[in-house]
Amino acid sequence: MRVGVLTGGGDCPGLNAVIRAVVRKGVQEYGYDFIGFRDGWRGPLEGRTVPLSIPAVRGILPRGGTILGSSRTNPLNAEHGVRRIRDNLAKYEVDALVTIGGEDTLGVAATLSDEYGIPCVGVPKTIDNDLSATDYTFGFDTAVGIATEAIDRLHTTAESHMRVLVVEVMGRHAGWIALHSGLAGGANVILIPEQRFDIDQVCAWVTSRFRATYAPIVVVAEGAMPAEGEMILKDESHDSFGHVRLSGVGEWLAKEIERRTGKEARTTVLGHVQRGGTPSAFDRWLATRFGLHAIEAVRDGDFGVMVALRGTDIVRVPIAEATARLKTVDPALYAEVGVFFG
């Protein structure tokens, strides 16, 4: 059997650990051949390949990013996209695809598997931790660690200048990174996409913090929205899956806080820093287990499924089920941390 592997969507720490686990177990235990498809779905769409073998995956466990490259290519929007993928899989004699990605990459895999019979096994990857069928996605733990460290560092400069520091973190529709890093980093306000915020209340919390002679830290997810108004964007262009490119709410928030409170405010946008660098120990562990179980699903001929973490077990769920809805922050969970606001 020859197995293709691709990584799609945004890069994140832990991708290489999955590739390594899939190849190591597939070669050593099952005698499979492997081929890597370059740059997400663009690889099977355009026939971009690289060889994958045990020597090729040595030393990649601690490396961030992906040795296969990635992109946000949507082959379902490409002319004759499905036919071209079929032709290239046949050309390279690929019997199955291990697709590693988030909701968009896996959504394509679900369509190809369920509607066109192309054998795919999914592995959940997203720093946003917003796939509903798994307790955690790899990449999330590293992103939270990076954001928490940044917030820790910003506390000292905020106190030195007694100014408001707004930290914008990633999170299009789900506020998991903002919630976890904001709580761990001792933020005084945490704003998430699941709950529109009242700018007057935010300013009241900021003012309260200053009255206690401390400088406030405001953590805001990039997809958070004010109670009155729409999502704040710097750039209204869209990717091939129809998503706008977010960023801008942090800068808007800092200006509004400064205007309304008279206190100096600055913004730090962490952006792609959250995606980069060495994966945490947890993400290496989780990504490796996902890879081992993904190649087991290939061996079993169990296609159209995604591997998922449930407690400490790795289980298989239909990809379509895993991408049907996003996992968002429960209002009760968000309410728990409200005691620390202000």
Coordinates of C-alpha atoms in Angstrom, one line a residue:
M1 CA 0.0 0.0 0.0
R2 CA 1.1 3.5 -0.7
V3 CA -0.2 6.3 1.6
G4 CA -0.2 10.0 0.9
V5 CA 0.2 12.6 3.6
L6 CA -0.7 16.3 3.5
T7 CA -0.9 19.2 5.9
G8 CA -3.4 21.9 5.1
G9 CA -4.5 25.3 6.5
G10 CA -2.4 27.4 8.9
D11 CA 0.8 25.8 10.1
C12 CA 1.1 24.9 13.8
P13 CA 3.5 23.2 16.2
G14 CA 3.1 19.4 16.1
L15 CA 2.5 18.8 12.4
N16 CA 5.9 17.2 12.0
A17 CA 5.3 14.9 14.9
V18 CA 2.2 13.5 13.2
I19 CA 4.1 13.0 9.9
R20 CA 6.9 11.2 11.8
A21 CA 4.5 8.9 13.7
V22 CA 2.5 8.0 10.6
V23 CA 5.6 7.1 8.6
R24 CA 7.5 5.3 11.4
K25 CA 4.6 3.0 12.3
G26 CA 3.5 2.6 8.7
V27 CA 6.9 1.5 7.4
Q28 CA 8.1 -0.5 10.5
E29 CA 4.9 -2.4 11.3
Y30 CA 2.9 -2.5 8.1
G31 CA 5.5 -2.2 5.3
Y32 CA 3.7 0.7 3.6
D33 CA 5.3 3.2 1.2
F34 CA 4.7 6.9 1.7
I35 CA 4.5 10.0 -0.4
G36 CA 4.1 13.6 0.8
F37 CA 1.9 16.1 -1.0
R38 CA 3.2 19.6 -0.9
D39 CA 1.3 22.7 0.3
G40 CA -1.9 21.2 1.5
W41 CA -4.6 20.3 -1.0
R42 CA -2.6 22.1 -3.7
G43 CA -0.3 19.0 -3.7
P44 CA -2.8 16.4 -4.9
L45 CA -4.5 19.0 -7.0
E46 CA -1.3 19.9 -8.9
G47 CA 0.8 16.8 -8.4
R48 CA 3.3 18.4 -6.1
T49 CA 5.0 15.6 -4.2
V50 CA 8.1 14.8 -2.0
P51 CA 9.3 11.4 -0.9
L52 CA 8.6 10.3 2.6
S53 CA 10.6 7.7 4.4
I54 CA 12.0 7.0 7.9
P55 CA 15.3 8.8 7.1
A56 CA 13.2 11.8 5.8
V57 CA 11.4 12.1 9.1
R58 CA 14.3 11.8 11.5
G59 CA 14.9 14.8 13.6
I60 CA 11.6 16.6 12.9
L61 CA 9.8 15.9 16.2
P62 CA 10.8 19.1 17.9
R63 CA 10.5 21.3 14.7
G64 CA 7.6 23.7 14.3
G65 CA 5.7 24.2 11.1
T66 CA 5.6 21.3 8.5
I67 CA 8.2 19.8 6.3
L68 CA 5.4 19.3 3.7
G69 CA 4.4 22.9 3.5
S70 CA 0.8 24.1 3.8
S71 CA -1.8 26.4 2.1
R72 CA -5.4 27.3 2.3
T73 CA -6.2 25.9 -1.1
N74 CA -9.7 24.6 -1.6
P75 CA -9.7 22.0 -4.4
L76 CA -13.5 21.9 -4.4
N77 CA -13.5 25.5 -5.8
A78 CA -10.9 24.6 -8.5
E79 CA -11.8 23.8 -12.0
H80 CA -12.2 20.0 -12.3
G81 CA -10.7 19.8 -8.8
V82 CA -12.0 16.4 -7.8
R83 CA -11.1 14.8 -11.1
R84 CA -7.5 16.3 -11.0
I85 CA -7.1 14.9 -7.5
R86 CA -8.3 11.4 -8.6
D87 CA -5.9 11.5 -11.6
N88 CA -2.9 12.5 -9.5
L89 CA -3.6 9.9 -6.8
A90 CA -3.8 7.3 -9.6
K91 CA -0.6 8.6 -11.2
Y92 CA 1.3 8.2 -8.0
E93 CA -0.4 5.0 -7.1
V94 CA -1.7 6.4 -3.8
D95 CA -4.2 4.1 -2.0
A96 CA -5.2 6.3 0.9
L97 CA -4.7 9.9 2.2
V98 CA -3.9 11.0 5.7
T99 CA -5.1 14.6 5.8
I100 CA -3.9 16.7 8.7
G101 CA -5.7 20.0 9.2
G102 CA -8.5 22.0 10.8
E103 CA -12.2 22.5 9.8
D104 CA -11.5 23.5 6.2
T105 CA -8.9 20.9 5.3
L106 CA -10.9 18.2 7.0
G107 CA -14.1 19.5 5.5
V108 CA -12.6 18.8 2.0
A109 CA -11.5 15.4 3.2
A110 CA -15.1 14.6 4.4
T111 CA -16.5 15.6 1.0
L112 CA -13.9 13.6 -1.0
S113 CA -14.4 10.6 1.2
D114 CA -18.2 10.5 1.6
E115 CA -19.3 11.8 -1.8
Y116 CA -16.5 10.7 -4.1
G117 CA -15.1 7.6 -2.5
I118 CA -11.5 8.9 -2.1
P119 CA -10.2 7.1 1.0
C120 CA -9.2 9.7 3.6
V121 CA -8.3 9.6 7.3
G122 CA -8.3 12.9 9.2
V123 CA -6.0 14.2 12.0
P124 CA -7.3 17.3 13.8
K125 CA -4.9 20.3 13.8
T126 CA -5.7 23.8 14.9
I127 CA -4.3 26.2 17.5
D128 CA -7.9 27.5 18.0
N129 CA -9.0 24.1 19.6
D130 CA -12.4 24.6 18.0
L131 CA -13.1 21.1 16.6
S132 CA -16.1 19.7 18.5
A133 CA -15.3 16.0 18.2
T134 CA -12.0 16.1 20.1
D135 CA -11.2 17.3 23.6
Y136 CA -8.0 19.0 22.3
T137 CA -6.3 19.6 19.1
F138 CA -2.5 19.7 18.9
G139 CA -1.0 23.2 18.5
F140 CA -3.4 24.7 21.0
D141 CA -1.2 24.0 24.1
T142 CA 1.9 25.6 22.4
A143 CA -0.1 28.7 21.3
V144 CA -1.5 29.2 24.8
G145 CA 2.0 28.9 26.3
I146 CA 3.4 31.5 23.9
A147 CA 0.5 33.9 24.6
T148 CA 0.8 33.4 28.4
E149 CA 4.5 34.1 28.3
A150 CA 3.8 37.3 26.3
I151 CA 1.2 38.4 28.8
D152 CA 3.6 37.8 31.7
R153 CA 6.2 40.0 30.0
L154 CA 3.7 42.7 29.2
H155 CA 2.7 43.0 32.9
T156 CA 6.0 44.5 33.8
T157 CA 6.0 47.2 31.1
A158 CA 2.4 48.0 31.8
E159 CA 3.2 48.6 35.4
S160 CA 6.4 50.6 34.6
H161 CA 4.4 53.1 32.5
M162 CA 1.0 52.7 34.2
R163 CA -0.7 52.3 30.8
V164 CA -3.3 49.9 29.4
L165 CA -1.9 47.1 27.3
V166 CA -4.3 45.3 24.9
V167 CA -3.1 41.9 23.7
E168 CA -4.8 40.5 20.6
V169 CA -4.6 36.8 20.2
M170 CA -5.9 34.4 17.6
G171 CA -9.4 33.0 17.7
R172 CA -11.8 33.6 14.8
H173 CA -14.9 32.1 16.2
A174 CA -13.7 30.5 19.4
G175 CA -12.1 32.2 22.3
W176 CA -10.1 29.2 23.8
I177 CA -6.7 30.8 23.4
A178 CA -7.9 34.1 24.9
L179 CA -9.6 32.4 27.8
H180 CA -6.8 30.0 28.7
S181 CA -3.9 32.5 28.2
G182 CA -5.8 35.4 29.7
L183 CA -6.6 33.4 32.9
A184 CA -3.1 31.9 33.1
G185 CA -1.5 35.3 32.5
G186 CA -3.6 37.2 35.1
A187 CA -5.4 39.4 32.5
N188 CA -7.9 41.9 33.9
V189 CA -10.3 41.7 31.0
I190 CA -10.8 38.8 28.6
L191 CA -12.9 39.2 25.4
I192 CA -14.0 36.3 23.3
P193 CA -16.0 35.9 20.0
E194 CA -18.7 33.9 21.7
Q195 CA -19.9 36.9 23.8
R196 CA -20.1 40.4 22.4
F197 CA -18.5 43.0 24.8
D198 CA -19.8 46.3 26.1
I199 CA -17.1 48.8 25.6
D200 CA -18.4 50.9 28.5
Q201 CA -18.0 47.8 30.8
V202 CA -14.5 47.2 29.5
C203 CA -13.6 50.8 30.4
A204 CA -15.1 50.5 33.8
W205 CA -12.9 47.4 34.5
V206 CA -9.9 49.3 33.2
T207 CA -10.7 52.2 35.5
S208 CA -11.2 49.9 38.5
R209 CA -7.8 48.4 37.9
F210 CA -6.1 51.8 37.9
R211 CA -7.9 52.7 41.2
A212 CA -6.1 49.7 42.7
T213 CA -2.8 51.2 41.5
Y214 CA -2.2 48.5 39.0
A215 CA -2.0 48.7 35.2
P216 CA -4.6 46.6 33.3
I217 CA -4.0 43.9 30.7
V218 CA -6.8 43.3 28.3
V219 CA -6.7 40.1 26.3
V220 CA -8.9 40.0 23.2
A221 CA -9.5 37.3 20.6
E222 CA -9.2 38.6 17.0
G223 CA -12.9 37.6 16.4
A224 CA -14.4 39.4 19.4
M225 CA -17.0 42.0 18.6
P226 CA -18.5 45.0 20.4
A227 CA -22.2 44.8 21.5
E228 CA -23.0 47.5 19.0
G229 CA -21.4 47.1 15.6
E230 CA -19.8 44.5 13.4
M231 CA -16.5 42.6 13.4
I232 CA -13.6 45.0 13.2
L233 CA -11.2 44.3 10.3
K234 CA -8.1 45.8 8.9
D235 CA -8.3 43.8 5.7
E236 CA -11.6 42.6 4.0
S237 CA -10.0 40.2 1.5
H238 CA -11.0 36.6 1.7
D239 CA -9.2 33.3 1.4
S240 CA -10.3 30.4 -0.8
F241 CA -12.6 29.1 1.9
G242 CA -14.4 32.4 2.1
H243 CA -12.8 33.5 5.4
V244 CA -11.9 37.2 6.0
R245 CA -8.4 37.8 7.3
L246 CA -8.9 39.0 10.8
S247 CA -7.0 41.5 12.9
G248 CA -7.8 45.0 14.0
V249 CA -10.0 44.7 17.1
G250 CA -7.0 45.1 19.4
E251 CA -6.0 48.5 17.9
W252 CA -9.6 49.7 17.8
L253 CA -10.1 48.7 21.4
A254 CA -6.9 50.5 22.6
K255 CA -8.0 53.7 20.9
E256 CA -11.5 53.5 22.4
I257 CA -10.2 52.8 25.9
E258 CA -7.8 55.8 25.6
R259 CA -10.5 58.1 24.3
R260 CA -13.0 57.1 26.9
T261 CA -10.8 56.9 30.0
G262 CA -8.0 59.3 29.2
K263 CA -5.5 56.5 30.0
E264 CA -2.7 55.8 27.6
A265 CA -3.2 52.5 25.8
R266 CA -1.1 50.3 23.5
T267 CA -1.7 47.2 21.5
T268 CA 0.4 44.1 21.0
V269 CA -0.8 41.7 18.2
L270 CA 0.7 38.3 18.7
G271 CA -0.4 37.0 15.4
H272 CA 1.6 34.3 13.8
V273 CA 4.0 34.2 16.7
Q274 CA 1.5 31.9 18.3
R275 CA 1.8 29.4 15.4
G276 CA 5.6 29.2 15.3
G277 CA 8.5 27.6 17.1
T278 CA 9.0 24.4 19.0
P279 CA 5.9 22.4 20.0
S280 CA 5.2 21.9 23.7
A281 CA 5.7 18.4 25.2
F282 CA 1.9 17.9 25.3
D283 CA 1.5 18.8 21.7
R284 CA 4.3 16.4 20.7
W285 CA 2.7 13.7 22.7
L286 CA -0.8 14.3 21.3
A287 CA 0.3 14.7 17.7
T288 CA 2.4 11.5 17.9
R289 CA -0.6 9.5 19.3
F290 CA -2.8 11.0 16.6
G291 CA -0.4 9.9 13.9
L292 CA -0.1 6.3 15.3
H293 CA -3.8 5.9 15.4
A294 CA -4.4 7.5 12.0
I295 CA -2.2 4.9 10.3
E296 CA -4.0 2.2 12.2
A297 CA -7.3 3.5 10.7
V298 CA -5.7 3.2 7.2
R299 CA -4.6 -0.3 7.9
D300 CA -8.1 -1.2 9.0
G301 CA -9.6 0.4 5.9
D302 CA -11.6 2.7 8.1
F303 CA -11.9 5.8 5.9
G304 CA -13.9 8.9 6.3
V305 CA -12.9 9.1 10.0
M306 CA -10.9 11.5 12.1
V307 CA -8.9 10.5 15.1
A308 CA -9.9 12.3 18.3
L309 CA -8.9 12.7 21.9
R310 CA -11.6 11.7 24.4
G311 CA -10.2 11.8 28.0
T312 CA -7.0 9.9 27.6
D313 CA -8.2 7.6 24.7
I314 CA -7.8 8.1 21.0
V315 CA -11.0 7.3 19.2
R316 CA -12.4 7.5 15.6
V317 CA -15.2 9.7 14.6
P318 CA -16.7 10.5 11.2
I319 CA -14.9 13.5 9.7
A320 CA -18.3 15.0 8.7
E321 CA -19.4 14.9 12.3
A322 CA -16.1 16.4 13.5
T323 CA -16.5 19.4 11.1
A324 CA -20.3 19.9 11.4
R325 CA -20.1 22.4 14.2
L326 CA -17.4 24.3 16.0
K327 CA -16.5 23.8 19.7
T328 CA -16.9 27.2 21.3
V329 CA -16.5 28.5 24.8
D330 CA -19.5 27.7 27.1
P331 CA -21.0 30.8 28.6
A332 CA -20.8 29.2 32.1
L333 CA -17.1 28.6 31.6
Y334 CA -16.5 32.2 30.6
A335 CA -18.6 33.4 33.5
E336 CA -16.3 31.5 35.9
V337 CA -13.3 33.8 35.1
G338 CA -15.3 37.0 35.4
V339 CA -14.4 37.3 39.1
F340 CA -10.9 38.4 37.9
F341 CA -12.1 41.2 35.7
G342 CA -11.4 44.7 36.8

